[in-house]
Short mmCIF file of C-alpha atoms in Angstrom, two decimals:
data_model
loop_
_atom_site.label_atom_id
_atom_site.label_comp_id
_atom_site.label_asym_id
_atom_site.label_seq_id
_atom_site.Cartn_x
_atom_site.Cartn_y
_atom_site.Cartn_z
CA MET A 1 -14.87 -29.95 -64.73
CA GLN A 2 -16.37 -28.05 -61.31
CA LYS A 3 -19.41 -29.68 -60.04
CA LYS A 4 -22.81 -27.52 -60.82
CA LEU A 5 -24.56 -28.57 -57.35
CA ILE A 6 -23.74 -29.68 -53.99
CA LYS A 7 -25.33 -31.34 -51.00
CA VAL A 8 -23.70 -30.33 -47.75
CA GLN A 9 -25.22 -33.73 -45.72
CA GLU A 10 -26.94 -36.62 -46.71
CA GLU A 11 -30.15 -35.90 -45.07
CA ASP A 12 -30.25 -32.83 -46.71
CA ASN A 13 -33.41 -32.05 -49.35
CA VAL A 14 -31.83 -28.99 -50.85
CA ALA A 15 -28.67 -28.60 -52.86
CA VAL A 16 -26.42 -25.21 -53.34
CA ALA A 17 -25.75 -23.79 -57.01
CA LEU A 18 -21.97 -23.74 -57.24
CA VAL A 19 -22.59 -22.16 -60.43
CA ASP A 20 -25.12 -19.73 -62.67
CA LEU A 21 -27.84 -22.32 -63.91
CA VAL A 22 -30.29 -21.63 -66.59
CA GLN A 23 -33.76 -22.77 -66.72
CA GLY A 24 -34.00 -25.96 -68.82
CA ASP A 25 -30.31 -27.15 -67.67
CA ARG A 26 -30.37 -30.65 -67.44
CA VAL A 27 -27.81 -31.51 -64.07
CA GLN A 28 -26.49 -34.87 -63.33
CA PHE A 29 -26.41 -35.02 -59.50
CA ASN A 30 -25.79 -38.11 -57.14
CA GLY A 31 -26.78 -40.59 -59.93
CA GLU A 32 -30.11 -38.55 -61.26
CA GLU A 33 -31.08 -35.99 -63.25
CA ILE A 34 -32.28 -32.64 -62.32
CA ILE A 35 -33.97 -30.40 -64.93
CA LEU A 36 -33.73 -26.66 -63.57
CA LEU A 37 -37.19 -24.92 -63.52
CA SER A 38 -35.95 -21.73 -62.81
CA ASN A 39 -32.84 -19.33 -63.62
CA THR A 40 -30.87 -19.85 -60.27
CA LYS A 41 -27.91 -17.74 -59.61
CA ALA A 42 -24.74 -19.23 -58.03
CA LYS A 43 -25.01 -19.79 -53.86
CA HIS A 44 -28.91 -20.27 -54.07
CA LYS A 45 -30.64 -23.43 -53.34
CA ILE A 46 -32.54 -25.80 -55.52
CA ALA A 47 -35.23 -28.31 -54.17
CA LEU A 48 -34.02 -31.85 -54.61
CA THR A 49 -37.59 -33.62 -54.35
CA ASP A 50 -41.05 -32.12 -54.82
CA LEU A 51 -41.78 -30.25 -51.56
CA GLU A 52 -45.57 -30.03 -50.49
CA LYS A 53 -46.92 -26.72 -48.57
CA ASN A 54 -45.28 -26.84 -45.24
CA SER A 55 -42.85 -29.26 -45.92
CA GLN A 56 -39.66 -29.01 -43.82
CA ILE A 57 -36.72 -27.29 -45.84
CA ILE A 58 -33.52 -29.48 -44.13
CA MET A 59 -29.78 -28.21 -45.16
CA TYR A 60 -26.68 -28.66 -43.33
CA GLY A 61 -28.63 -31.64 -41.49
CA VAL A 62 -30.79 -29.15 -39.65
CA LEU A 63 -34.45 -27.75 -40.50
CA VAL A 64 -33.81 -24.13 -41.85
CA GLY A 65 -37.26 -23.70 -43.12
CA LYS A 66 -40.44 -24.49 -44.52
CA ALA A 67 -42.33 -24.27 -47.80
CA LEU A 68 -45.24 -21.96 -48.12
CA TYR A 69 -46.46 -23.25 -51.05
CA PRO A 70 -45.55 -26.38 -52.92
CA ILE A 71 -42.24 -26.39 -54.59
CA LYS A 72 -41.32 -28.80 -57.36
CA LYS A 73 -38.26 -30.53 -57.83
CA GLY A 74 -35.44 -28.62 -59.63
CA ASP A 75 -37.26 -25.33 -58.59
CA VAL A 76 -35.03 -22.36 -56.85
CA LEU A 77 -36.07 -21.37 -52.95
CA THR A 78 -37.01 -17.90 -52.67
CA THR A 79 -38.07 -15.49 -49.78
CA GLU A 80 -41.71 -15.94 -51.78
CA ASN A 81 -41.73 -19.51 -51.34
CA ILE A 82 -40.17 -20.44 -48.07
CA VAL A 83 -40.02 -19.26 -44.63
CA HIS A 84 -37.67 -19.29 -41.82
CA GLN A 85 -38.58 -22.12 -39.26
CA SER A 86 -36.17 -23.81 -36.57
CA ASP A 87 -36.64 -26.82 -34.08
CA VAL A 88 -37.47 -25.64 -30.71
CA VAL A 89 -34.91 -26.87 -28.18
CA THR A 90 -35.65 -27.35 -24.60
CA GLN A 91 -32.80 -29.50 -23.33
CA ARG A 92 -29.77 -31.72 -24.14
CA THR A 93 -30.81 -34.87 -25.87
CA LYS A 94 -27.59 -36.50 -26.01
CA ARG A 95 -23.73 -36.07 -25.07
CA VAL A 96 -21.20 -35.62 -28.18
CA THR A 97 -18.44 -37.90 -28.58
CA TRP A 98 -15.62 -35.68 -30.05
CA LYS A 99 -12.58 -36.95 -32.39
CA ALA A 100 -9.97 -34.27 -32.46
CA PRO A 101 -8.09 -33.74 -35.42
CA ASP A 102 -4.56 -34.93 -35.87
CA ILE A 103 -2.44 -32.27 -34.32
CA SER A 104 1.06 -33.90 -34.73
CA LYS A 105 2.33 -31.07 -36.71
CA TRP A 106 0.83 -28.49 -34.53
CA LYS A 107 1.39 -29.32 -30.77
CA ASP A 108 4.86 -28.03 -30.63
CA ARG A 109 4.09 -24.92 -32.65
CA THR A 110 5.04 -21.47 -31.29
CA PHE A 111 4.35 -17.88 -32.53
CA MET A 112 6.50 -14.56 -31.48
CA GLY A 113 4.35 -13.03 -29.04
CA TYR A 114 4.32 -10.13 -26.19
CA HIS A 115 4.47 -12.01 -22.83
CA ARG A 116 2.56 -10.40 -20.21
CA PRO A 117 3.10 -10.68 -15.92
CA ASP A 118 -0.51 -12.96 -15.94
CA GLY A 119 0.63 -15.55 -18.14
CA GLN A 120 -1.22 -14.14 -21.31
CA VAL A 121 0.60 -13.87 -24.58
CA GLY A 122 -0.54 -10.67 -26.87
CA THR A 123 0.01 -10.84 -30.65
CA GLN A 124 0.32 -6.91 -30.61
CA ASN A 125 1.74 -4.45 -28.37
CA VAL A 126 -0.73 -1.74 -27.75
CA TRP A 127 -0.77 1.46 -25.87
CA LEU A 128 -4.33 2.09 -25.44
CA PHE A 129 -6.06 5.47 -24.94
CA PHE A 130 -10.02 5.54 -24.22
CA PRO A 131 -12.72 7.76 -22.70
CA LEU A 132 -15.34 6.56 -19.99
CA VAL A 133 -17.96 8.53 -21.35
CA PHE A 134 -18.60 10.57 -24.98
CA CYS A 135 -17.96 13.82 -23.34
CA GLU A 136 -13.95 13.11 -23.50
CA ASN A 137 -14.02 11.86 -27.16
CA ARG A 138 -12.91 15.32 -28.21
CA ASN A 139 -10.01 15.12 -25.86
CA ILE A 140 -9.07 11.49 -27.07
CA GLU A 141 -9.13 13.24 -30.82
CA VAL A 142 -6.82 15.68 -29.98
CA LEU A 143 -4.29 13.09 -28.24
CA LYS A 144 -4.70 10.75 -31.40
CA GLU A 145 -3.53 13.92 -33.50
CA VAL A 146 -0.75 14.76 -31.15
CA PHE A 147 0.78 11.13 -31.00
CA GLU A 148 -0.07 9.45 -34.28
CA LYS A 149 1.34 12.76 -35.99
CA GLU A 150 4.37 13.35 -33.92
CA LEU A 151 5.60 9.77 -34.06
CA THR A 152 4.96 9.42 -37.99
CA MET A 153 6.00 13.11 -38.32
CA GLY A 154 2.87 14.73 -39.62
CA ARG A 155 1.53 18.03 -39.12
CA GLU A 156 2.43 20.52 -36.41
CA ARG A 157 0.49 21.18 -33.27
CA LYS A 158 1.21 22.89 -29.69
CA GLN A 159 0.99 19.44 -27.86
CA ARG A 160 3.21 17.73 -30.37
CA GLN A 161 6.02 20.12 -29.80
CA LEU A 162 5.43 19.11 -26.11
CA LEU A 163 5.94 15.44 -26.95
CA ARG A 164 8.92 15.92 -29.53
CA ASN A 165 10.74 17.67 -26.95
CA LEU A 166 9.97 14.50 -24.47
CA ILE A 167 11.32 12.36 -27.34
CA ASN A 168 14.26 14.29 -27.95
CA GLY A 169 14.94 14.39 -24.04
CA LYS A 170 14.80 17.82 -23.54
CA ASP A 171 12.90 19.81 -20.75
CA ALA A 172 9.15 19.65 -21.37
CA ASP A 173 8.73 23.23 -21.57
CA PHE A 174 11.94 23.90 -23.86
CA ASN A 175 10.54 25.28 -27.12
CA ASP A 176 13.39 26.93 -29.50
CA GLY A 177 10.93 27.26 -32.02
CA LYS A 178 12.67 24.56 -34.31
CA THR A 179 10.71 21.39 -35.67
CA GLU A 180 13.15 18.36 -35.18
CA THR A 181 12.63 15.07 -36.14
CA GLY A 182 12.70 12.73 -33.37
CA THR A 183 15.65 10.84 -32.47
CA GLU A 184 14.07 8.01 -30.66
CA THR A 185 12.11 5.08 -32.81
CA PHE A 186 8.57 3.56 -31.54
CA ASP A 187 8.52 0.81 -33.84
CA ASN A 188 7.92 -2.16 -31.05
CA VAL A 189 4.75 -0.49 -29.66
CA ASP A 190 1.29 0.78 -31.33
CA VAL A 191 -0.46 3.69 -30.03
CA LYS A 192 -4.25 3.45 -30.54
CA PHE A 193 -7.40 5.22 -29.54
CA ILE A 194 -10.89 4.29 -28.75
CA THR A 195 -14.22 6.50 -28.60
CA HIS A 196 -17.85 5.52 -28.21
CA GLN A 197 -20.98 7.15 -27.39
CA GLY A 198 -21.72 5.44 -23.97
CA GLY A 199 -20.86 6.22 -20.48
CA CYS A 200 -23.90 8.35 -19.35
CA GLY A 201 -27.44 9.20 -20.44
CA GLY A 202 -28.27 5.55 -20.74
CA ILE A 203 -29.67 3.34 -18.18
CA ARG A 204 -26.94 2.49 -15.36
CA GLN A 205 -26.69 -1.32 -16.72
CA ASP A 206 -25.34 0.08 -20.08
CA SER A 207 -22.74 2.10 -17.96
CA GLN A 208 -21.88 -1.22 -15.96
CA THR A 209 -21.69 -3.29 -19.41
CA LEU A 210 -19.29 -0.83 -20.75
CA ALA A 211 -17.17 -0.90 -17.74
CA LYS A 212 -16.70 -4.78 -18.13
CA LEU A 213 -16.12 -4.25 -21.84
CA LEU A 214 -13.20 -1.41 -21.26
CA ALA A 215 -11.78 -3.31 -18.38
CA GLY A 216 -11.67 -6.68 -20.81
CA TYR A 217 -9.63 -4.50 -23.44
CA VAL A 218 -7.22 -3.23 -20.64
CA LYS A 219 -6.82 -7.05 -19.63
CA ASN A 220 -6.68 -8.23 -23.24
CA PRO A 221 -2.87 -9.36 -23.93
CA ASN A 222 -2.23 -7.21 -26.69
CA VAL A 223 -2.25 -4.15 -24.55
CA ALA A 224 0.70 -3.29 -22.66
CA GLY A 225 -1.02 -0.48 -21.10
CA ALA A 226 -3.78 2.34 -21.05
CA THR A 227 -4.63 5.82 -20.30
CA VAL A 228 -7.99 6.52 -19.53
CA LEU A 229 -9.93 9.71 -19.55
CA SER A 230 -12.96 10.64 -17.11
CA LEU A 231 -14.96 13.95 -17.31
CA GLY A 232 -16.32 13.04 -13.58
CA CYS A 233 -20.16 13.59 -13.68
CA GLN A 234 -21.13 10.71 -15.87
CA ASN A 235 -22.63 7.38 -14.81
CA LEU A 236 -19.76 5.23 -15.73
CA GLN A 237 -17.62 6.46 -12.60
CA ILE A 238 -14.10 5.50 -12.39
CA ASP A 239 -14.63 3.31 -9.66
CA LEU A 240 -17.05 1.50 -12.02
CA LEU A 241 -14.10 0.51 -14.06
CA LYS A 242 -11.67 0.17 -11.04
CA ASN A 243 -14.10 -2.30 -9.60
CA ALA A 244 -14.47 -4.09 -13.28
CA LEU A 245 -10.64 -4.45 -13.49
CA LYS A 246 -10.62 -5.97 -10.20
CA ASP A 247 -13.25 -8.28 -10.79
CA ILE A 248 -11.65 -9.35 -14.13
CA ASP A 249 -8.13 -9.24 -12.55
CA PRO A 250 -7.67 -8.66 -8.82
CA ASN A 251 -3.59 -8.95 -9.46
CA LEU A 252 -3.80 -6.68 -12.37
CA ASP A 253 -0.14 -5.67 -13.36
CA LYS A 254 -0.29 -3.36 -15.93
CA PRO A 255 -0.10 0.67 -16.14
CA VAL A 256 -3.68 1.97 -16.18
CA LEU A 257 -3.40 5.91 -16.13
CA ILE A 258 -6.79 7.50 -15.16
CA TYR A 259 -7.20 11.45 -15.21
CA GLU A 260 -10.81 13.28 -14.63
CA GLN A 261 -11.17 16.55 -16.08
CA GLN A 262 -13.12 17.95 -13.85
CA GLN A 263 -10.44 17.93 -11.11
CA MET A 264 -7.46 19.03 -13.53
CA GLY A 265 -8.13 22.54 -14.29
CA THR A 266 -7.94 23.89 -17.96
CA VAL A 267 -7.62 21.58 -21.24
CA ASP A 268 -4.28 22.54 -21.97
CA GLU A 269 -3.19 21.57 -18.73
CA MET A 270 -4.67 18.17 -18.45
CA LEU A 271 -3.63 17.44 -21.99
CA ASN A 272 0.29 18.39 -20.80
CA THR A 273 0.04 15.98 -17.82
CA ILE A 274 -1.33 13.31 -19.80
CA ILE A 275 1.05 13.36 -22.59
CA LYS A 276 3.98 13.35 -20.14
CA ASP A 277 2.97 10.44 -18.07
CA SER A 278 1.48 8.64 -21.03
CA PHE A 279 5.01 9.04 -22.95
CA ALA A 280 6.62 7.27 -20.10
CA GLY A 281 4.58 4.23 -20.52
CA ILE A 282 4.55 4.11 -24.24
CA LYS A 283 8.39 4.29 -23.90
CA ALA A 284 8.76 1.57 -21.27
CA ALA A 285 6.34 -0.61 -23.64
CA ASN A 286 8.35 -0.15 -26.45
CA ALA A 287 11.20 -2.03 -24.67
CA ILE A 288 9.02 -5.09 -24.61
CA GLN A 289 10.22 -7.68 -27.20
CA ARG A 290 8.56 -10.44 -28.89
CA LYS A 291 9.30 -13.78 -27.81
CA PRO A 292 8.29 -17.24 -28.70
CA ALA A 293 4.92 -18.64 -27.08
CA SER A 294 2.81 -21.95 -27.65
CA ILE A 295 0.01 -21.32 -29.92
CA SER A 296 -2.20 -22.44 -26.95
CA LYS A 297 -1.87 -18.85 -25.81
CA LEU A 298 -4.07 -18.15 -28.73
CA LYS A 299 -7.63 -16.28 -28.15
CA LEU A 300 -9.15 -16.69 -31.86
CA GLY A 301 -12.27 -14.81 -32.09
CA LEU A 302 -14.18 -16.37 -34.97
CA GLU A 303 -16.37 -14.13 -36.77
CA CYS A 304 -18.33 -13.49 -39.99
CA GLY A 305 -20.35 -10.62 -41.90
CA GLY A 306 -21.43 -10.00 -45.24
CA SER A 307 -22.01 -13.70 -45.73
CA ASP A 308 -23.61 -15.49 -48.97
CA GLY A 309 -24.10 -18.59 -49.89
CA PHE A 310 -21.00 -20.18 -50.16
CA SER A 311 -19.72 -19.04 -46.54
CA GLY A 312 -21.27 -22.21 -45.20
CA ILE A 313 -19.50 -24.42 -47.27
CA SER A 314 -16.17 -22.99 -48.01
CA ALA A 315 -15.08 -20.11 -45.57
CA ASN A 316 -16.75 -21.27 -42.29
CA PRO A 317 -15.98 -24.90 -42.20
CA ALA A 318 -12.47 -24.18 -42.93
CA LEU A 319 -12.40 -21.80 -40.39
CA GLY A 320 -14.14 -24.22 -38.00
CA TYR A 321 -11.23 -27.04 -39.07
CA ALA A 322 -8.71 -24.28 -37.78
CA SER A 323 -10.54 -23.75 -34.37
CA ASP A 324 -10.87 -27.25 -34.00
CA ILE A 325 -6.78 -27.44 -34.25
CA LEU A 326 -6.35 -24.83 -32.24
CA ALA A 327 -8.65 -26.19 -29.21
CA ALA A 328 -7.10 -29.57 -29.54
CA VAL A 329 -3.71 -28.00 -28.48
CA GLY A 330 -5.10 -25.86 -25.91
CA GLY A 331 -6.04 -22.61 -27.49
CA SER A 332 -9.28 -21.00 -26.81
CA PRO A 333 -11.50 -20.24 -30.20
CA ILE A 334 -14.30 -18.03 -29.38
CA LEU A 335 -17.78 -18.27 -31.07
CA SER A 336 -20.21 -15.16 -30.91
CA GLU A 337 -23.09 -14.17 -32.64
CA PHE A 338 -26.04 -15.75 -30.80
CA PRO A 339 -28.80 -14.62 -33.23
CA GLU A 340 -26.95 -16.36 -36.07
CA LEU A 341 -26.73 -19.65 -33.90
CA CYS A 342 -30.72 -19.73 -34.08
CA GLY A 343 -31.84 -23.34 -35.61
CA VAL A 344 -28.54 -25.12 -34.25
CA GLU A 345 -28.95 -24.82 -30.67
CA GLN A 346 -29.61 -28.54 -30.27
CA GLU A 347 -26.26 -29.32 -31.78
CA LEU A 348 -24.63 -26.64 -29.48
CA VAL A 349 -26.14 -27.77 -26.26
CA ASN A 350 -25.25 -31.47 -26.91
CA ARG A 351 -21.71 -30.16 -27.47
CA CYS A 352 -21.68 -28.52 -24.05
CA VAL A 353 -19.11 -30.25 -21.70
CA ASN A 354 -21.50 -29.64 -18.27
CA ASP A 355 -24.89 -29.20 -17.94
CA ASP A 356 -24.91 -25.82 -16.54
CA ASP A 357 -23.04 -24.59 -19.42
CA ALA A 358 -26.08 -26.19 -21.77
CA LYS A 359 -28.66 -24.84 -19.39
CA ARG A 360 -27.07 -21.40 -19.38
CA PHE A 361 -26.91 -21.23 -23.13
CA MET A 362 -30.55 -21.78 -23.53
CA GLN A 363 -31.38 -19.00 -21.10
CA LEU A 364 -29.16 -16.72 -22.91
CA MET A 365 -30.64 -17.54 -26.21
CA LYS A 366 -34.24 -17.23 -24.89
CA ALA A 367 -33.79 -14.04 -23.25
CA TYR A 368 -32.19 -12.73 -26.27
CA GLU A 369 -34.96 -13.71 -28.42
CA ALA A 370 -37.36 -12.30 -26.38
CA SER A 371 -36.02 -9.01 -26.03
CA ALA A 372 -35.50 -8.74 -29.67
CA GLU A 373 -39.38 -9.90 -30.33
CA ALA A 374 -40.23 -7.03 -27.58
CA ALA A 375 -38.68 -4.45 -29.66
CA GLY A 376 -41.05 -5.74 -32.59
CA SER A 377 -38.31 -7.65 -34.31
CA GLY A 378 -36.93 -11.11 -34.21
CA PHE A 379 -34.36 -13.71 -35.07
CA ASP A 380 -36.40 -14.41 -38.23
CA MET A 381 -35.29 -10.55 -39.22
CA ASN A 382 -31.21 -11.36 -38.87
CA PRO A 383 -30.81 -11.92 -42.70
CA SER A 384 -29.51 -8.60 -44.54
CA PRO A 385 -30.55 -7.60 -47.68
CA GLY A 386 -27.11 -8.79 -49.18
CA ASN A 387 -27.56 -11.90 -47.17
CA ILE A 388 -30.85 -12.70 -49.30
CA LYS A 389 -29.67 -11.73 -52.39
CA ASP A 390 -26.88 -14.17 -52.24
CA GLY A 391 -28.88 -17.10 -51.34
CA LEU A 392 -29.10 -16.60 -47.25
CA ILE A 393 -33.19 -16.38 -47.08
CA THR A 394 -33.95 -17.74 -43.78
CA ASP A 395 -32.25 -16.97 -40.38
CA ALA A 396 -31.65 -20.50 -39.74
CA MET A 397 -30.05 -21.08 -42.83
CA LYS A 398 -27.49 -18.26 -42.26
CA SER A 399 -27.07 -19.74 -38.95
CA ALA A 400 -26.54 -23.27 -39.70
CA GLY A 401 -23.92 -22.19 -42.25
CA ALA A 402 -22.35 -19.36 -39.66
CA ALA A 403 -22.01 -22.16 -36.91
CA LYS A 404 -19.43 -23.87 -38.88
CA LYS A 405 -16.97 -21.25 -37.57
CA GLY A 406 -17.07 -23.23 -34.14
CA GLY A 407 -15.99 -26.50 -35.71
CA THR A 408 -16.96 -29.69 -33.85
CA SER A 409 -14.82 -29.66 -30.72
CA PRO A 410 -16.82 -29.81 -27.28
CA ILE A 411 -17.88 -26.17 -25.80
CA VAL A 412 -16.02 -25.58 -22.45
CA SER A 413 -17.72 -22.38 -21.47
CA ILE A 414 -20.86 -19.96 -22.02
CA LEU A 415 -20.14 -16.44 -21.62
CA ASP A 416 -22.47 -13.56 -21.51
CA TYR A 417 -21.30 -10.12 -22.71
CA GLY A 418 -18.31 -8.67 -20.97
CA GLU A 419 -17.26 -11.91 -19.42
CA TYR A 420 -13.72 -12.87 -20.14
CA VAL A 421 -12.24 -16.22 -21.77
CA THR A 422 -10.24 -17.96 -19.04
CA LYS A 423 -10.87 -21.87 -20.57
CA PRO A 424 -8.87 -23.31 -23.16
CA GLY A 425 -11.34 -24.69 -25.79
CA LEU A 426 -14.33 -23.59 -27.42
CA ASN A 427 -16.18 -20.78 -25.59
CA LEU A 428 -19.55 -19.42 -26.84
CA LEU A 429 -19.67 -15.80 -26.11
CA CYS A 430 -23.07 -13.68 -26.28
CA THR A 431 -22.95 -10.87 -28.99
CA PRO A 432 -25.29 -9.19 -31.46
CA GLY A 433 -24.87 -10.47 -34.93
CA ASN A 434 -23.67 -6.92 -36.10
CA ASP A 435 -20.17 -7.38 -37.17
CA VAL A 436 -18.57 -4.69 -35.40
CA GLU A 437 -20.43 -5.10 -32.10
CA SER A 438 -19.40 -8.84 -32.01
CA THR A 439 -15.99 -8.35 -33.04
CA THR A 440 -15.64 -5.57 -30.26
CA GLY A 441 -17.34 -8.02 -27.68
CA MET A 442 -14.91 -10.89 -28.55
CA VAL A 443 -11.83 -8.79 -28.44
CA GLY A 444 -13.29 -7.43 -24.73
CA SER A 445 -13.40 -11.28 -23.89
CA GLY A 446 -9.87 -11.72 -24.68
CA ALA A 447 -9.49 -12.56 -28.11
CA ASN A 448 -5.80 -11.53 -29.22
CA ILE A 449 -6.64 -12.15 -33.05
CA VAL A 450 -9.98 -12.38 -34.91
CA VAL A 451 -10.57 -14.32 -38.25
CA PHE A 452 -13.70 -12.91 -40.06
CA THR A 453 -14.90 -14.75 -43.00
CA THR A 454 -17.45 -13.02 -45.56
CA GLY A 455 -18.57 -13.70 -48.86
CA LEU A 456 -19.74 -10.03 -49.87
CA GLY A 457 -16.79 -8.22 -48.63
CA THR A 458 -16.28 -5.92 -45.49
CA PRO A 459 -13.63 -3.93 -44.03
CA THR A 460 -14.05 -4.16 -40.31
CA GLY A 461 -11.00 -4.29 -38.08
CA ASN A 462 -10.27 -3.65 -34.17
CA PRO A 463 -8.16 -0.95 -32.52
CA ILE A 464 -5.88 -3.73 -30.53
CA ALA A 465 -6.42 -7.18 -32.32
CA PRO A 466 -5.75 -7.92 -35.69
CA VAL A 467 -8.86 -9.17 -38.04
CA LEU A 468 -8.38 -11.37 -40.73
CA LYS A 469 -10.30 -11.50 -43.83
CA VAL A 470 -11.28 -14.64 -45.30
CA SER A 471 -13.32 -14.69 -48.55
CA SER A 472 -15.57 -17.25 -49.37
CA ASN A 473 -15.41 -17.27 -53.05
CA THR A 474 -12.45 -16.02 -55.50
CA ILE A 475 -14.48 -13.65 -57.30
CA LEU A 476 -14.58 -11.42 -53.88
CA ALA A 477 -10.96 -11.72 -53.18
CA GLU A 478 -9.96 -10.66 -56.69
CA ARG A 479 -12.29 -7.62 -56.67
CA MET A 480 -11.50 -6.50 -53.29
CA PRO A 481 -7.90 -7.71 -52.95
CA ASP A 482 -6.84 -4.67 -50.02
CA ILE A 483 -9.41 -6.22 -47.53
CA ILE A 484 -9.06 -10.02 -48.19
CA ASP A 485 -6.34 -11.67 -46.70
CA ILE A 486 -7.34 -15.25 -47.15
CA ASP A 487 -9.52 -17.08 -50.44
CA THR A 488 -10.90 -20.09 -49.70
CA GLY A 489 -12.56 -20.13 -53.34
CA ALA A 490 -10.64 -22.83 -53.97
CA VAL A 491 -13.02 -25.15 -51.68
CA ILE A 492 -15.54 -24.17 -54.07
CA ARG A 493 -13.89 -25.27 -57.10
CA GLY A 494 -12.90 -28.77 -55.84
CA GLU A 495 -9.25 -27.93 -55.66
CA LYS A 496 -8.77 -28.06 -51.81
CA SER A 497 -10.27 -29.46 -49.17
CA ILE A 498 -11.76 -28.22 -45.68
CA GLN A 499 -9.17 -29.51 -43.84
CA GLU A 500 -6.22 -28.27 -46.31
CA MET A 501 -7.87 -24.78 -46.19
CA GLY A 502 -8.31 -24.81 -42.62
CA GLU A 503 -4.50 -25.45 -42.01
CA GLU A 504 -4.11 -22.66 -44.13
CA ILE A 505 -5.92 -20.16 -42.34
CA LEU A 506 -4.26 -21.56 -39.03
CA GLU A 507 -0.92 -20.89 -40.71
CA TYR A 508 -1.64 -17.50 -41.63
CA VAL A 509 -2.80 -16.90 -38.21
CA ILE A 510 0.50 -17.78 -36.63
CA ASN A 511 2.21 -15.64 -39.16
CA VAL A 512 -0.05 -12.69 -38.33
CA ALA A 513 0.39 -13.40 -34.41
CA SER A 514 4.20 -13.21 -34.78
CA GLY A 515 4.37 -9.89 -36.51
CA THR A 516 5.56 -11.20 -40.12
CA ILE A 517 2.23 -10.42 -41.82
CA GLU A 518 0.16 -7.36 -41.41
CA ALA A 519 -3.71 -7.66 -41.26
CA LYS A 520 -5.32 -5.88 -44.37
CA ALA A 521 -7.61 -4.45 -41.69
CA ASP A 522 -4.58 -2.89 -40.00
CA GLN A 523 -2.91 -1.57 -43.12
CA LEU A 524 -6.00 -0.05 -43.94
CA GLY A 525 -6.19 1.69 -40.17
CA GLN A 526 -9.48 -0.23 -39.59
CA ASP A 527 -9.90 0.56 -35.96
CA ASP A 528 -13.75 -0.13 -35.10
CA PHE A 529 -15.08 -0.12 -31.82
CA ILE A 530 -19.05 -0.17 -31.10
CA PRO A 531 -20.18 -1.51 -27.65
CA TRP A 532 -23.46 -3.38 -27.31
CA LYS A 533 -26.18 -1.03 -26.03
CA ARG A 534 -28.58 -3.25 -24.46
CA GLY A 535 -30.79 -0.73 -22.71
CA VAL A 536 -33.01 2.44 -23.59
CA SER A 537 -31.83 6.02 -23.26
CA LEU A 538 -33.00 8.00 -20.46
#
């Protein structure tokens, strides 16, 4: 019989309802009887003891709120009777000793990936088109129509005829009026397109940050080469991108084709040149084949969105266990979303391998929170209406569950937005809690695959990296099967352990990384890209 309540850690003074409970229900829990004083939906929290006004609310072993009014044992916690509160962290209090999981069955595992000259290995093989400024979005869209529809034999367009002639080995200017199908297949390369609203009009720092992000996308092992469009007069000048590429890798050995419209004449002339040059690059990329690589080459983005009251006890800790295995074999998990680490800073500071990283983490957290407060907000306003409805009623409560995605391994590096992952082990990356902005940032920092936990459902994907969706509950997996890759509801039902579920997640990751399973987000064509704009518009 399924349990009705669960207490995550021994020191917690609240429990999570695993099923809907009715006022007056008597629940036997940890050797005592609890009488429900209110109707309580599954995923919400029940007080396990009488709480006075201003009493601390402890969950996951950390402070997640305080009582605004007296709360009786057996009553439900709501936004009316508790408020966000978290511990103040100023420095490291201890060094954490890590007991790594047993990796005997994983240390020699491989995936089939695309090997790059710099030693990185991709899970996909992408030729990427992107603009330096929003003024070029229209031209990117034209190129997208031309390449996608021609390579998939879609609707006719003038530039498609040019590309078709190239595919069929004819003179680029030859046009006999026929609409022949291509004779060459391009099933070993994906052609992807990014658009954005940046590159000009904001403060210079925004363009510099965007340049670093785009350089990270070029550097990402999933990218074989790139075509870049510039207008010419924008803030994000070509030299900014080139400098960012040099900073991220002085020896970058990857084709990057850059075009400046204001130096190229008519739109047709420019597009024709771009199509000819890019086709040659795509053709070369298509010749790259998958080969075995150690799973230590995986850089795994850890993301959550549309979280619910089960996320922190099923999907997130299961992903955290997979993260620990990957860290133990020399891979690079990446934990981001700094507003959703509020309340667990002490644990994370104590897990930093070196003191400089511990200090940098606190500096980035404090600067980010201060900027939010200066804008009239704050981390305490992070939970969304959906989060609150499904049991995450304070930011610290949400954060304590979200941080479980990072497992328990030591933190080897603290990175600011736009910085690239270079160290094996768990990396912390400063990003917003916004799903797409965070995922966009992790991929720009080198993630070649992302696992995204959700309790409510979200279709987020990425142009160059597979994004796997993990549901915290089976109801969601059955309601939205087209977006959910993995269901961890068996943990809630007590049918599987966190460790068993974590191993299943890692096994699925390896299959997707090898190309034997396609992520649901890729099946849906979900190519989301939103850079984090930190400054104001001018």
